[in-house]
Amino acid sequence: IAGITQAPTSQILAAGRRMTLRCTQDMRHNAMYWYRQDLGLGLRLIHYSNTAGTTGKGEVPDGYSVSRANTDDFPLTLASAVPSQTSVYFCASSENSNTEAFFGQGTRLTVV
Amino acid sequence: GQNIDQPTEMTATEGAIVQINCTYQTSGFNGLFWYQQHAGEAPTFLSYNVLDGLEEKGRFSSFLSRSKGYSYLLLKELQMKDSASYLCAVRDSNYQLIWGAGTKLIIKP
């Protein structure tokens, strides 16, 4: 693994189903983030973690949850998917909250 | 509320120079970032400004005026591979990034 890896790359999900998007980084970055990107809108922060063991809510947290059990992993869970959660999801990490973020390749999620 | 404004789309010619503007209104300021995003790919970091003035990095330069809430990204000697979206983001008082919707840059031969 080099950098930041997301899985799956894409997914079609039935509404009401539970889904976890995985994110792993090997840069030993303290801070990690989950964004969604929708056409015509800027990246919107869903949840973040400034360090292992802590998480915080971003701009659009409803319907999503995260955990940060260790430095490397930051999974995003949709408890009961709805069509409005159709989006491209990007995981990112940074050395700390002051430095630039590095992004994973994204997960394209379609909820039908 | 917090707001980042960028033009939606710009067109330029290969070999030319283009300036992409970004204006912002945020609760606090702790730096401004520019990212490049090719279609279907992840954003990649281009530049960071926290003090007023110009930062130059090869063919790309970024300028910041904090008093005007304004930045621009200058791309010189445009190449076809520069066709991409350019995202402006501001770190606010909570150290969270607020993102503009991005400027799609189309390069024509």
CSV table of C-alpha atoms in Angstrom, one decimal:
chain,number,residue,atom,x,y,z
A,1,ILE,CA,0.0,0.0,0.0
A,2,ALA,CA,1.3,3.4,-0.9
A,3,GLY,CA,-0.5,6.5,0.3
A,4,ILE,CA,-4.2,6.3,0.9
A,5,THR,CA,-6.5,3.5,-0.3
A,6,GLN,CA,-10.3,3.3,-0.5
A,7,ALA,CA,-12.5,0.3,-1.1
A,8,PRO,CA,-14.6,-0.4,-3.0
A,9,THR,CA,-14.0,1.7,-6.1
A,10,SER,CA,-17.7,1.7,-6.9
A,11,GLN,CA,-20.8,0.2,-5.5
A,12,ILE,CA,-24.5,0.0,-6.4
A,13,LEU,CA,-26.5,-0.4,-3.2
A,14,ALA,CA,-30.2,-1.0,-2.5
A,15,ALA,CA,-31.9,1.7,-0.4
A,16,GLY,CA,-32.2,0.7,3.2
A,17,ARG,CA,-29.0,-1.4,3.2
A,18,ARG,CA,-26.0,-0.9,5.4
A,19,MET,CA,-22.7,-0.2,3.8
A,20,THR,CA,-19.2,0.5,5.1
A,21,LEU,CA,-16.7,2.4,2.9
A,22,ARG,CA,-13.1,1.5,3.8
A,23,CYS,CA,-10.1,3.9,4.0
A,24,THR,CA,-6.6,3.0,4.9
A,25,GLN,CA,-3.4,5.2,4.9
A,26,ASP,CA,0.2,4.2,5.4
A,27,MET,CA,1.6,7.7,5.9
A,28,ARG,CA,1.1,7.7,9.7
A,29,HIS,CA,-1.0,10.9,9.3
A,30,ASN,CA,-2.8,12.0,12.4
A,31,ALA,CA,-5.8,13.6,10.7
A,32,MET,CA,-8.3,11.9,8.4
A,33,TYR,CA,-11.4,13.1,6.6
A,34,TRP,CA,-14.4,11.8,4.7
A,35,TYR,CA,-15.9,14.1,1.9
A,36,ARG,CA,-18.6,13.7,-0.6
A,37,GLN,CA,-18.5,15.3,-4.0
A,38,ASP,CA,-21.6,16.1,-5.9
A,39,LEU,CA,-21.9,17.7,-9.3
A,40,GLY,CA,-21.8,21.5,-9.1
A,41,LEU,CA,-21.0,21.5,-5.4
A,42,GLY,CA,-17.7,21.7,-3.6
A,43,LEU,CA,-16.4,18.9,-1.5
A,44,ARG,CA,-18.4,18.7,1.6
A,45,LEU,CA,-17.0,17.3,4.9
A,46,ILE,CA,-18.9,14.5,6.4
A,47,HIS,CA,-16.8,13.5,9.4
A,48,TYR,CA,-13.2,14.0,10.4
A,49,SER,CA,-10.7,12.7,12.9
A,50,ASN,CA,-7.8,14.8,14.2
A,51,THR,CA,-6.1,11.8,15.8
A,52,ALA,CA,-6.7,8.2,16.6
A,53,GLY,CA,-9.5,7.7,19.1
A,54,THR,CA,-11.3,11.0,18.3
A,55,THR,CA,-13.9,11.9,15.6
A,56,GLY,CA,-15.9,15.0,14.8
A,57,LYS,CA,-18.9,15.9,12.7
A,58,GLY,CA,-18.5,17.9,9.5
A,59,GLU,CA,-20.9,19.9,7.4
A,60,VAL,CA,-23.1,16.9,6.4
A,61,PRO,CA,-22.9,14.2,9.0
A,62,ASP,CA,-26.5,12.9,9.1
A,63,GLY,CA,-26.9,9.3,8.0
A,64,TYR,CA,-23.2,8.6,8.4
A,65,SER,CA,-21.0,7.3,11.2
A,66,VAL,CA,-17.2,6.8,11.5
A,67,SER,CA,-14.7,5.3,13.9
A,68,ARG,CA,-11.0,5.7,14.3
A,69,ALA,CA,-9.7,2.8,16.3
A,70,ASN,CA,-6.1,3.2,15.0
A,71,THR,CA,-4.0,5.7,13.0
A,72,ASP,CA,-4.3,3.9,9.7
A,73,ASP,CA,-8.0,3.1,9.3
A,74,PHE,CA,-11.1,5.4,9.0
A,75,PRO,CA,-14.2,3.5,7.9
A,76,LEU,CA,-17.4,5.4,6.9
A,77,THR,CA,-20.7,3.6,7.6
A,78,LEU,CA,-24.1,4.3,6.1
A,79,ALA,CA,-26.5,2.8,8.5
A,80,SER,CA,-29.5,2.7,6.1
A,81,ALA,CA,-28.7,4.1,2.7
A,82,VAL,CA,-31.0,6.5,0.9
A,83,PRO,CA,-30.9,7.7,-2.8
A,84,SER,CA,-29.6,11.2,-1.7
A,85,GLN,CA,-26.5,9.5,-0.5
A,86,THR,CA,-25.6,8.7,-4.1
A,87,SER,CA,-22.3,10.5,-4.6
A,88,VAL,CA,-18.5,10.1,-5.0
A,89,TYR,CA,-16.9,9.7,-1.6
A,90,PHE,CA,-13.3,10.7,-0.9
A,91,CYS,CA,-11.2,9.8,2.0
A,92,ALA,CA,-8.3,12.1,2.8
A,93,SER,CA,-5.5,12.4,5.3
A,94,SER,CA,-3.1,15.0,6.5
A,95,GLU,CA,-0.1,15.0,8.8
A,96,ASN,CA,-2.1,17.3,11.1
A,97,SER,CA,-5.0,19.8,10.8
A,98,ASN,CA,-2.5,22.5,9.5
A,99,THR,CA,-1.1,20.7,6.5
A,100,GLU,CA,-2.3,19.8,3.0
A,101,ALA,CA,-4.6,16.8,2.6
A,102,PHE,CA,-3.9,13.7,0.4
A,103,PHE,CA,-6.8,12.0,-1.2
A,104,GLY,CA,-7.8,8.5,-1.9
A,105,GLN,CA,-9.1,7.6,-5.4
A,106,GLY,CA,-12.7,7.8,-4.3
A,107,THR,CA,-15.7,5.5,-4.1
A,108,ARG,CA,-18.5,6.0,-6.5
A,109,LEU,CA,-21.7,5.0,-4.6
A,110,THR,CA,-25.1,4.7,-6.2
A,111,VAL,CA,-28.1,4.1,-4.0
A,112,VAL,CA,-31.2,2.8,-5.9
B,1,GLY,CA,-22.4,31.7,6.1
B,2,GLN,CA,-19.2,30.6,4.6
B,3,ASN,CA,-18.7,30.9,0.9
B,4,ILE,CA,-16.1,30.2,-1.8
B,5,ASP,CA,-16.7,31.5,-5.3
B,6,GLN,CA,-14.9,30.4,-8.4
B,7,PRO,CA,-15.9,30.6,-12.1
B,8,THR,CA,-17.6,27.4,-13.2
B,9,GLU,CA,-15.7,27.0,-16.4
B,10,MET,CA,-12.9,28.6,-18.4
B,11,THR,CA,-11.3,28.0,-21.8
B,12,ALA,CA,-7.7,28.7,-22.8
B,13,THR,CA,-5.3,27.9,-25.6
B,14,GLU,CA,-2.4,25.6,-25.4
B,15,GLY,CA,0.8,27.6,-24.7
B,16,ALA,CA,-1.1,30.6,-23.2
B,17,ILE,CA,-1.5,31.9,-19.7
B,18,VAL,CA,-4.7,31.6,-17.7
B,19,GLN,CA,-5.7,33.1,-14.3
B,20,ILE,CA,-8.4,31.4,-12.2
B,21,ASN,CA,-9.9,33.6,-9.5
B,22,CYS,CA,-11.2,32.6,-6.1
B,23,THR,CA,-13.0,34.9,-3.6
B,24,TYR,CA,-13.9,33.8,-0.1
B,25,GLN,CA,-16.0,34.7,2.9
B,26,THR,CA,-15.2,32.4,5.8
B,27,SER,CA,-15.3,32.5,9.6
B,28,GLY,CA,-11.6,33.0,10.2
B,29,PHE,CA,-8.7,32.3,7.9
B,30,ASN,CA,-5.9,29.8,8.4
B,31,GLY,CA,-4.6,29.4,4.8
B,32,LEU,CA,-5.8,28.9,1.3
B,33,PHE,CA,-5.2,25.8,-0.9
B,34,TRP,CA,-5.4,25.1,-4.6
B,35,TYR,CA,-6.0,21.5,-5.8
B,36,GLN,CA,-6.1,20.0,-9.3
B,37,GLN,CA,-8.6,17.3,-10.1
B,38,HIS,CA,-8.7,15.5,-13.4
B,39,ALA,CA,-12.0,14.0,-14.4
B,40,GLY,CA,-12.8,10.8,-12.5
B,41,GLU,CA,-9.7,11.2,-10.3
B,42,ALA,CA,-8.8,12.4,-6.8
B,43,PRO,CA,-7.8,16.0,-6.1
B,44,THR,CA,-4.1,16.6,-5.9
B,45,PHE,CA,-2.4,19.4,-4.0
B,46,LEU,CA,-1.0,22.3,-6.0
B,47,SER,CA,-0.3,25.2,-3.7
B,48,TYR,CA,-0.8,26.8,-0.3
B,49,ASN,CA,-0.9,30.5,0.7
B,50,VAL,CA,-1.2,31.8,4.2
B,51,LEU,CA,0.5,35.2,3.8
B,52,ASP,CA,-0.2,37.9,1.3
B,53,GLY,CA,1.7,37.7,-2.0
B,54,LEU,CA,2.7,35.4,-4.7
B,55,GLU,CA,3.9,31.8,-4.4
B,56,GLU,CA,5.6,30.4,-7.5
B,57,LYS,CA,6.0,26.7,-8.2
B,58,GLY,CA,7.2,26.0,-11.8
B,59,ARG,CA,4.5,26.8,-14.3
B,60,PHE,CA,2.0,27.4,-11.5
B,61,SER,CA,1.7,30.4,-9.2
B,62,SER,CA,-0.8,31.3,-6.6
B,63,PHE,CA,-1.5,34.8,-5.1
B,64,LEU,CA,-3.3,35.8,-1.9
B,65,SER,CA,-4.8,39.0,-0.6
B,66,ARG,CA,-6.3,38.4,2.8
B,67,SER,CA,-7.7,41.9,3.1
B,68,LYS,CA,-9.7,41.4,-0.1
B,69,GLY,CA,-10.6,37.8,0.5
B,70,TYR,CA,-9.1,36.9,-2.9
B,71,SER,CA,-6.8,34.5,-4.5
B,72,TYR,CA,-5.8,33.5,-8.0
B,73,LEU,CA,-4.1,30.5,-9.5
B,74,LEU,CA,-1.9,31.4,-12.6
B,75,LEU,CA,-1.0,28.7,-15.0
B,76,LYS,CA,1.7,29.5,-17.6
B,77,GLU,CA,2.7,27.7,-20.8
B,78,LEU,CA,-0.5,25.7,-20.8
B,79,GLN,CA,-0.4,22.1,-21.8
B,80,MET,CA,-3.2,19.8,-22.8
B,81,LYS,CA,-2.7,17.8,-19.6
B,82,ASP,CA,-3.7,20.9,-17.7
B,83,SER,CA,-7.3,20.3,-18.7
B,84,ALA,CA,-8.8,19.6,-15.3
B,85,SER,CA,-10.9,21.2,-12.5
B,86,TYR,CA,-9.1,23.5,-10.1
B,87,LEU,CA,-10.4,23.6,-6.6
B,88,CYS,CA,-9.9,26.5,-4.2
B,89,ALA,CA,-10.3,25.7,-0.5
B,90,VAL,CA,-9.9,27.9,2.7
B,91,ARG,CA,-9.1,26.6,6.1
B,92,ASP,CA,-11.4,28.4,8.6
B,93,SER,CA,-11.0,29.2,12.3
B,94,ASN,CA,-11.9,25.6,13.2
B,95,TYR,CA,-9.1,24.4,10.9
B,96,GLN,CA,-11.7,22.8,8.6
B,97,LEU,CA,-11.4,23.2,4.8
B,98,ILE,CA,-14.2,25.0,3.0
B,99,TRP,CA,-14.2,24.1,-0.7
B,100,GLY,CA,-15.3,26.0,-3.8
B,101,ALA,CA,-17.2,24.1,-6.4
B,102,GLY,CA,-14.2,24.1,-8.7
B,103,THR,CA,-13.3,25.7,-12.1
B,104,LYS,CA,-13.3,23.4,-15.1
B,105,LEU,CA,-10.4,24.5,-17.3
B,106,ILE,CA,-10.6,23.4,-21.0
B,107,ILE,CA,-7.5,23.7,-23.0
B,108,LYS,CA,-7.8,24.0,-26.8
B,109,PRO,CA,-5.0,23.3,-29.3
